[in-house]
Short mmCIF file of C-alpha atoms in Angstrom, two decimals:
data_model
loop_
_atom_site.label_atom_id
_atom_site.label_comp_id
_atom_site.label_asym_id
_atom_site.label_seq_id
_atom_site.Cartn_x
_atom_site.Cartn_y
_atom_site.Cartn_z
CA UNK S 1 -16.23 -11.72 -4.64
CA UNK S 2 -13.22 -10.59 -6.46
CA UNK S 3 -10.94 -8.09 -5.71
CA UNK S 4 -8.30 -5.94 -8.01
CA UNK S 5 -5.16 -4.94 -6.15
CA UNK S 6 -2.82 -3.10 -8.53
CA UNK S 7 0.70 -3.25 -7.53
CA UNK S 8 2.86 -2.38 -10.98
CA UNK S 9 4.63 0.78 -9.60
CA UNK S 10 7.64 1.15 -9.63
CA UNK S 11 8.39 2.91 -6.05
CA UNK S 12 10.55 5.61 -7.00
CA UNK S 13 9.82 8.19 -3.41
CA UNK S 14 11.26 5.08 -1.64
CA UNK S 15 14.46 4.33 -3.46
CA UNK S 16 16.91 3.14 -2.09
CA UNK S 17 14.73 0.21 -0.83
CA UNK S 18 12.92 -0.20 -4.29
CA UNK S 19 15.59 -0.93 -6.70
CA UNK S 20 15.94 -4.43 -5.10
CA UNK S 21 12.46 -4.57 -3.74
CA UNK S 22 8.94 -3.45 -4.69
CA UNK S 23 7.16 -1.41 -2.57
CA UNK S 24 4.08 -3.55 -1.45
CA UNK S 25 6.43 -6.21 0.01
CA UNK S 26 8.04 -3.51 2.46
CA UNK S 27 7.72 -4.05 6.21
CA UNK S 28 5.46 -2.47 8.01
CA UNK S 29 5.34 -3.26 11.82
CA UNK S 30 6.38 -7.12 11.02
CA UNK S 31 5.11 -7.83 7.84
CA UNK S 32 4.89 -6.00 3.99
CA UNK S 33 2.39 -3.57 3.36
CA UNK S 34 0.58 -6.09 0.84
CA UNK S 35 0.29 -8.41 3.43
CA UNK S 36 -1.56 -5.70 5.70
CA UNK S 37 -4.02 -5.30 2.72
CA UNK S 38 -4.77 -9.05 1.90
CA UNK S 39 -5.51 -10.31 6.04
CA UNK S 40 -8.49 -7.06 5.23
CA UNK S 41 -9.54 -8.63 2.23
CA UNK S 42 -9.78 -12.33 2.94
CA UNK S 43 -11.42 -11.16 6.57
CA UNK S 44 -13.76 -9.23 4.61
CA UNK S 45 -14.73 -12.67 2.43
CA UNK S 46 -12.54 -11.84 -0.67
CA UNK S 47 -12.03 -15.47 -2.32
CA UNK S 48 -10.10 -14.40 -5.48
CA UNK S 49 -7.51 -10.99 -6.38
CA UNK S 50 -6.51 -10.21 -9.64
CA UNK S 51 -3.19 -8.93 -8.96
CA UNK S 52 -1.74 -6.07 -11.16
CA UNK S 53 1.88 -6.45 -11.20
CA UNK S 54 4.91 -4.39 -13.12
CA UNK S 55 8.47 -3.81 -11.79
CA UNK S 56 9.66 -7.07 -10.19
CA UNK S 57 6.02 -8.54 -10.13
CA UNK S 58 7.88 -11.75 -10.20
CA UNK S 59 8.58 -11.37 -6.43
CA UNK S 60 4.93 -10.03 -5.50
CA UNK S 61 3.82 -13.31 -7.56
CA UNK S 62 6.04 -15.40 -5.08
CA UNK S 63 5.59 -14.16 -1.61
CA UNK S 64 1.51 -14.16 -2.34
CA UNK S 65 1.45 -17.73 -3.23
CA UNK S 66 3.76 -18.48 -0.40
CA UNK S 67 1.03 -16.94 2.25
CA UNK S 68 -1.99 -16.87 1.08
CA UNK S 69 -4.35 -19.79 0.32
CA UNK S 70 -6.86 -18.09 -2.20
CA UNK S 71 -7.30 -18.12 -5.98
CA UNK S 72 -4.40 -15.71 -7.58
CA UNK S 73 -4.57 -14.38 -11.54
CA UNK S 74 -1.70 -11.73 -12.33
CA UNK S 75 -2.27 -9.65 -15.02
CA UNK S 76 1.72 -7.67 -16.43
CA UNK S 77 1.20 -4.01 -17.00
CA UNK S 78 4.24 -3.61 -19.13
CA UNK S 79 3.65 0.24 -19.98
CA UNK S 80 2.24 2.23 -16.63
CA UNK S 81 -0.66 4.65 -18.54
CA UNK S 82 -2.57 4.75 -15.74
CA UNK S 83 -4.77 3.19 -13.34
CA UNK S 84 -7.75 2.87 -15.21
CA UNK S 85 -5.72 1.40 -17.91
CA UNK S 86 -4.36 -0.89 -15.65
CA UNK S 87 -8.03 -1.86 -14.07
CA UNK S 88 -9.26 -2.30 -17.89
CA UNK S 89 -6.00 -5.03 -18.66
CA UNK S 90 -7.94 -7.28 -16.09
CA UNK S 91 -11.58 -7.05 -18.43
CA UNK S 92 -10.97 -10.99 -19.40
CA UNK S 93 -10.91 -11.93 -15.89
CA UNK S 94 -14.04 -10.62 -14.90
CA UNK S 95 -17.99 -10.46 -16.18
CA UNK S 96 -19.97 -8.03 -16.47
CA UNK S 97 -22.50 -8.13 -13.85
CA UNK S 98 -20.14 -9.22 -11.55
CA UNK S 99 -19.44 -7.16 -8.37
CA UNK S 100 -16.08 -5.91 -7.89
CA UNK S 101 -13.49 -4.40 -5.53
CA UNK S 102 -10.27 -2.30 -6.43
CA UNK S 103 -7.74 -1.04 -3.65
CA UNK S 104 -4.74 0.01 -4.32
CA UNK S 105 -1.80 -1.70 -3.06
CA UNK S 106 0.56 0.93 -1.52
CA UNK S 107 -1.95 2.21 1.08
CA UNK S 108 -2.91 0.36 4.37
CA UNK S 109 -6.77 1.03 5.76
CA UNK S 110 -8.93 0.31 8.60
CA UNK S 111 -12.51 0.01 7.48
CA UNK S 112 -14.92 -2.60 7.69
CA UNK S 113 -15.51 -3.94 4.13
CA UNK S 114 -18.66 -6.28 4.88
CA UNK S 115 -21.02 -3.46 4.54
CA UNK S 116 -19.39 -1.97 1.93
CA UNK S 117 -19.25 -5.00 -0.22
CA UNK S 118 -23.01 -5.42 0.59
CA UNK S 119 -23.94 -1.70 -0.51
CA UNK S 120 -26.73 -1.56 -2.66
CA UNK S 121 -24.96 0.81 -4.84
CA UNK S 122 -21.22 1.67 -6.06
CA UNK S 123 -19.39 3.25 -3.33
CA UNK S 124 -16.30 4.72 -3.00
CA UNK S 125 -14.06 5.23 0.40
CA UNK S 126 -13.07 8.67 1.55
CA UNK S 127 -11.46 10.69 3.77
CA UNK S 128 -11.43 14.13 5.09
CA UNK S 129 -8.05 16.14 4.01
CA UNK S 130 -6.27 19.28 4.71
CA UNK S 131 -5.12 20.03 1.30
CA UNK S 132 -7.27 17.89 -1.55
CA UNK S 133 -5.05 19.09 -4.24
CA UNK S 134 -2.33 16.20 -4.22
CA UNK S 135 -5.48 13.78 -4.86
CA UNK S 136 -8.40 12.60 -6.71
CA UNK S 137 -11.72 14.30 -4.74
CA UNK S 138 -15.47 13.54 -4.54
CA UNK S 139 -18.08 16.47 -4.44
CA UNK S 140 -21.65 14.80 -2.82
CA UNK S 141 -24.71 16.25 -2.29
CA UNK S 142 -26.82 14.53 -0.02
CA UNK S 143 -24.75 11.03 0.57
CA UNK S 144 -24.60 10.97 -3.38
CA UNK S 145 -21.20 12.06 -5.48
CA UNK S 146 -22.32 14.60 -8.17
CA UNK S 147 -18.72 14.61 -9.44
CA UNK S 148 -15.24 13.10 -8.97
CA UNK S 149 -12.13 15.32 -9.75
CA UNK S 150 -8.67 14.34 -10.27
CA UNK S 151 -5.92 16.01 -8.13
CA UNK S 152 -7.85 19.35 -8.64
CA UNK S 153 -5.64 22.80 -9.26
CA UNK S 154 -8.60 24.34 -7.30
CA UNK S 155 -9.77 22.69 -4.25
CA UNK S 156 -13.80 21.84 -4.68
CA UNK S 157 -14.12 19.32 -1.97
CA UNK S 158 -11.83 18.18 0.83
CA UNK S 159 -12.95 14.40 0.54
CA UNK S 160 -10.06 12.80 -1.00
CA UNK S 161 -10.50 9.26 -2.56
CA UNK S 162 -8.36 7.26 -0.72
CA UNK S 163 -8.23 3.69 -3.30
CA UNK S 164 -11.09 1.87 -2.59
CA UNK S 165 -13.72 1.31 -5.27
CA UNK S 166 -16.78 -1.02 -4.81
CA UNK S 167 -18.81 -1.17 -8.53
CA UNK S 168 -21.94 -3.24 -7.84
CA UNK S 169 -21.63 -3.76 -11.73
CA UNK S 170 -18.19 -4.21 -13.25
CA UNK S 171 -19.39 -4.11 -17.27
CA UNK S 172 -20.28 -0.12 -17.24
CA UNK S 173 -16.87 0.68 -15.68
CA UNK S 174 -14.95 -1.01 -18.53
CA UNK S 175 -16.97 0.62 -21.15
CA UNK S 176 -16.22 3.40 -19.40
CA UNK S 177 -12.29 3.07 -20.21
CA UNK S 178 -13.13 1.53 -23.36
CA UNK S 179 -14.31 5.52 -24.14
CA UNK S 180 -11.31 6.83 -22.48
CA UNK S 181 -9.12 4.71 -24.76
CA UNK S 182 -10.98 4.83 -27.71
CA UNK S 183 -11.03 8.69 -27.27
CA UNK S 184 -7.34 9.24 -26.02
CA UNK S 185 -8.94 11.12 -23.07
CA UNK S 186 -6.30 11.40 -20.68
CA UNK S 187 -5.44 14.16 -17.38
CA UNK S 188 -2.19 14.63 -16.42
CA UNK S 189 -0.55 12.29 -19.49
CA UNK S 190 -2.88 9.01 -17.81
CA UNK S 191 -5.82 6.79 -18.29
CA UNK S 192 -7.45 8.12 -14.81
CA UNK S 193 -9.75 6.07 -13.50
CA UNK S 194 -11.50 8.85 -11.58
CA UNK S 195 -12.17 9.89 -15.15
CA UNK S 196 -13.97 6.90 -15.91
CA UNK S 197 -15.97 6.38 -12.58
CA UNK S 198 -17.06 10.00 -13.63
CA UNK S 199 -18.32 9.11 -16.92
CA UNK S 200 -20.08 6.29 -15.21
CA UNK S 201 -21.76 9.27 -12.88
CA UNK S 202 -22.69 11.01 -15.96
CA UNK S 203 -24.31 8.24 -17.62
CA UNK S 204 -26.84 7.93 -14.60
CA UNK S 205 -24.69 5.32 -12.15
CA UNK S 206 -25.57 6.21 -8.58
CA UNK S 207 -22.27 6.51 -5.88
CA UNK S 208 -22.10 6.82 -2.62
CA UNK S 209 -19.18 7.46 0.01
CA UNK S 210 -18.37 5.90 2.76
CA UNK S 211 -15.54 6.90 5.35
CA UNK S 212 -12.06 5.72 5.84
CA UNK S 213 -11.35 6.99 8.91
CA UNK S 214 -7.63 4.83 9.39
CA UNK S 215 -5.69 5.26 6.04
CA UNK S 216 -2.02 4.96 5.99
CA UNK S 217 0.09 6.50 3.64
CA UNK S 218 3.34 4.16 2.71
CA UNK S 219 4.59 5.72 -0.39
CA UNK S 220 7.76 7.97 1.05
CA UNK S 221 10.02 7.08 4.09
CA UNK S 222 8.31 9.39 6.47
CA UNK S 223 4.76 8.58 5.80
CA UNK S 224 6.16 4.90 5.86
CA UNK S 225 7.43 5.27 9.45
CA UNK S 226 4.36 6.94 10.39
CA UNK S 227 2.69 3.95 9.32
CA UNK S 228 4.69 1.35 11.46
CA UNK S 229 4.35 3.86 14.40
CA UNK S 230 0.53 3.94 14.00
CA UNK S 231 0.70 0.18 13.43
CA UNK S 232 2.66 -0.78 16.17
CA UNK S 233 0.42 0.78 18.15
CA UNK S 234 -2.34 -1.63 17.73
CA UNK S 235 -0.42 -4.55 18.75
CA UNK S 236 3.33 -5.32 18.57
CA UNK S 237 5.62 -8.02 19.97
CA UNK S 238 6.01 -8.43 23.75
CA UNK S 239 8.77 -11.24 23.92
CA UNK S 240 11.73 -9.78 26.48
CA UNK S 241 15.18 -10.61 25.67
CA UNK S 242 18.43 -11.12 28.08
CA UNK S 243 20.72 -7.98 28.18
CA UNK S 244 18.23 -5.82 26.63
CA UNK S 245 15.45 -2.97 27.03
CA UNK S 246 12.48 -3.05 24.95
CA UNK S 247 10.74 0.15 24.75
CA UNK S 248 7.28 -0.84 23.04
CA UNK S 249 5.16 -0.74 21.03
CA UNK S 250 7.97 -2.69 18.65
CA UNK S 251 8.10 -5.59 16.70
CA UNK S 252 10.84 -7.79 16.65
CA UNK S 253 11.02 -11.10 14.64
CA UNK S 254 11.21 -14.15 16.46
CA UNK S 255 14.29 -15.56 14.93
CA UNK S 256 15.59 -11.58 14.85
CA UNK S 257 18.99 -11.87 17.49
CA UNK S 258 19.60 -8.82 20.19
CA UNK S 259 22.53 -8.39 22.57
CA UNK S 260 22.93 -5.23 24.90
CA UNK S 261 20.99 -3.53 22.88
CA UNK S 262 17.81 -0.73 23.35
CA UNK S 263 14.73 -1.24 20.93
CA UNK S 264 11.80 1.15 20.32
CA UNK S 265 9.79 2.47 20.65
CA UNK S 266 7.92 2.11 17.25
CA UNK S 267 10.70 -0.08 16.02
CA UNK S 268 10.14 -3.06 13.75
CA UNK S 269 13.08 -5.34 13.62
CA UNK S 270 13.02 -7.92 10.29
CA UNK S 271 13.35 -11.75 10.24
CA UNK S 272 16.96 -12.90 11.02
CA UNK S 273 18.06 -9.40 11.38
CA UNK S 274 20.79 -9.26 13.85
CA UNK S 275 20.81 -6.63 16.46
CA UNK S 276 24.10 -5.98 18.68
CA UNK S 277 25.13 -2.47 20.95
CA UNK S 278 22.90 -0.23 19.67
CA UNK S 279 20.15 1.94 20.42
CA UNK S 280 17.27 1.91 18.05
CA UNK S 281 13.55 3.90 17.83
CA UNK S 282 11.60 5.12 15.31
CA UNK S 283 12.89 2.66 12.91
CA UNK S 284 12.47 -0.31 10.37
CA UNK S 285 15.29 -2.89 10.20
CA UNK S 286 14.96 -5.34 7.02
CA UNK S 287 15.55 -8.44 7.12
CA UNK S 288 19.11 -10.54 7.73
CA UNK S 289 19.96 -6.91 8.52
CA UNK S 290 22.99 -6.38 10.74
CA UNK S 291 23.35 -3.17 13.55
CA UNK S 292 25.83 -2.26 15.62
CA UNK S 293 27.79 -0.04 17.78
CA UNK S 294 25.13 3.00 16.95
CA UNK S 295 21.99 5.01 17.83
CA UNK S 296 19.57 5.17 14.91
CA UNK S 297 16.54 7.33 15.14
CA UNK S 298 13.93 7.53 12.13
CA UNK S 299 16.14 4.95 10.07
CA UNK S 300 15.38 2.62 7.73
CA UNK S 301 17.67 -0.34 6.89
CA UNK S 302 17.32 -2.64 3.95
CA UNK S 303 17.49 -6.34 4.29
CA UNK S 304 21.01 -7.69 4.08
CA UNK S 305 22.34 -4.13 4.72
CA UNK S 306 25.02 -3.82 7.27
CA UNK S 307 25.89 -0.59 9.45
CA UNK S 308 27.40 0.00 12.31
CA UNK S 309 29.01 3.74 13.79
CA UNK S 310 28.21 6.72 15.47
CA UNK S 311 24.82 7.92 16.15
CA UNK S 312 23.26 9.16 12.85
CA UNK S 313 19.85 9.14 10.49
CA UNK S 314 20.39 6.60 8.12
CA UNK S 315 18.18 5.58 5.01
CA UNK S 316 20.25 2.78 3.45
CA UNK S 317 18.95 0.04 0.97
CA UNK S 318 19.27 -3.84 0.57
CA UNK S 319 22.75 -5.19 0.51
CA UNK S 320 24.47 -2.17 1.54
CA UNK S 321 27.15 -1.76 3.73
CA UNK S 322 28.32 1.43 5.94
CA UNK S 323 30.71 2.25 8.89
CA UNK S 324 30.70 5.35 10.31
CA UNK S 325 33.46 6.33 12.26
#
């Protein structure tokens, strides 16, 4: 079974961090948020991604290799046109009656994927949503989607697609986008690929839903803290250290060093990061990071960024450096 993880975005809701770093290979309650989606994927039986890379794909490319043991193809998406454009740059790569899975790569989920990758049919993964507009949505009618709409002006279902696609057939999804291309059939200036899965509908392919109840947002710094709360949650580190409180559920790296310090809760604190007076919860701390002499509260600190102050909010990226006085 292959799976299609498109990762080419650039990031730009969580700059700072993303100039020097792309987005999937944040942390999120110890490790990136790629990382999250590929221990799902190889759980679920996923033997091979095609991996859709863009803005400093190069270090996606890098850290995948280093961790994961499975067959790897990355496919450049130079120009971002949209994500069914990006889906149809992988059509060498894949035949068409083979089964396929797409999930986006900036969005962590709890689902079990074994029976959806043995559903009988195409199915897509939803979820329930207070206000549908700021995604693409699925009207059903008895289990069945009569009709997908993307990021509707006019809400006309509140089950928002939430980046996982299962096509028990990948050959009519591609001619699909071939007719999007071909036709220059675009909504809101992209190649949508809710726009092709509809076509697909049209054309008399049966989809079904299936729910998403955990899906974590980790495309802006709040939703990204919300994330490593939620995450931590499930299971964080335990280790005590001399000289210190730890408030869990945190995460601290085991080469991370603390002195007189407070952690958590819902803290993650980043490989070699180095931790010394200060009181810190509700945080992420990057990498070879260095904190001192403050309180930081909802904070996020790139890797190799060094602060150290009075109590404040702080959103710095990699390599900076800050003292507040």
């Amino acid at each position: 079974m292959k799976a299609i993880i498109p990762v080419a975005g650039v990031g730009s809701r969580l700059r700072p961090h993303t100039f020097s770093h792309p987005k999937v290979l944040l942390n999120v309650a110890g490790k990136p948020i790629i990382g999250h989606i590929m221990d799902k994927l190889i759980a679920a039986g996923i033997d091979e991604a095609i991996v859709i890379v863009g803005y400093l794909g190069d270090m996606v490319e890098e850290w995948l290799k280093k961790h994961y043991d499975i067959k790897f193809t990355f496919v450049n998406q130079p120009e971002r046109l949209g994500l069914a454009h990006a889906i149809w740059m992988c059509r060498p790569h894949i035949k068409d009656d083979e089964p396929l899975l797409i999930i986006l790569g900036d969005t962590i989920f709890e689902v079990d994927l074994l029976p959806v990758m043995t559903s009988t049919t195409s199915t897509l993964g939803v979820k329930e949503v207070d206000d549908p507009r700021r995604f693409g949505v699925a009207v059903t009618k008895g289990g069945n989607i009569q009709k997908l709409v993307e990021k509707p002006d006019t809400p006309v279902s509140n089950l928002a697609i939430v980046g996982l696609y299962f096509l028990r057939e990948s050959g009519s999804l591609f001619k699909s986008i071939d007719h999007l291309i071909a036709n220059e059939i675009k909504t809101k200036g992209e190649y949508q690929l809710t726009d092709a899965l509809q076509l697909m509908i049209e054309g008399g392919e049966k989809f079904t839903v299936f729910p998403v109840h955990g899906w974590y947002d980790c495309g802006k710094p709040e939703t990204l803290l919300s994330t490593n709360e939620i995450l931590l949650q499930k299971g964080g580190s335990t280790k005590q250290y001399p000289g210190c409180i730890i408030n869990e559920p945190v995460f601290i790296a085991p080469n991370a060093s603390l002195e007189n310090a407070i952690i958590g809760p819902n803290t993650t604190i980043g490989e070699h990061a180095v931790i010394a007076d200060a009181i810190i919860k509700d945080s992420i701390i990057g990498n070879y990071a260095k904190v001192g002499h403050i309180m930081l509260d909802s904070s996020i600190v790139g890797n190799n960024a060094w602060i150290s102050g009075n109590p404040h909010e702080i959103n710095i990226g990699d390599y900076s450096e800050i003292r507040v006085r």
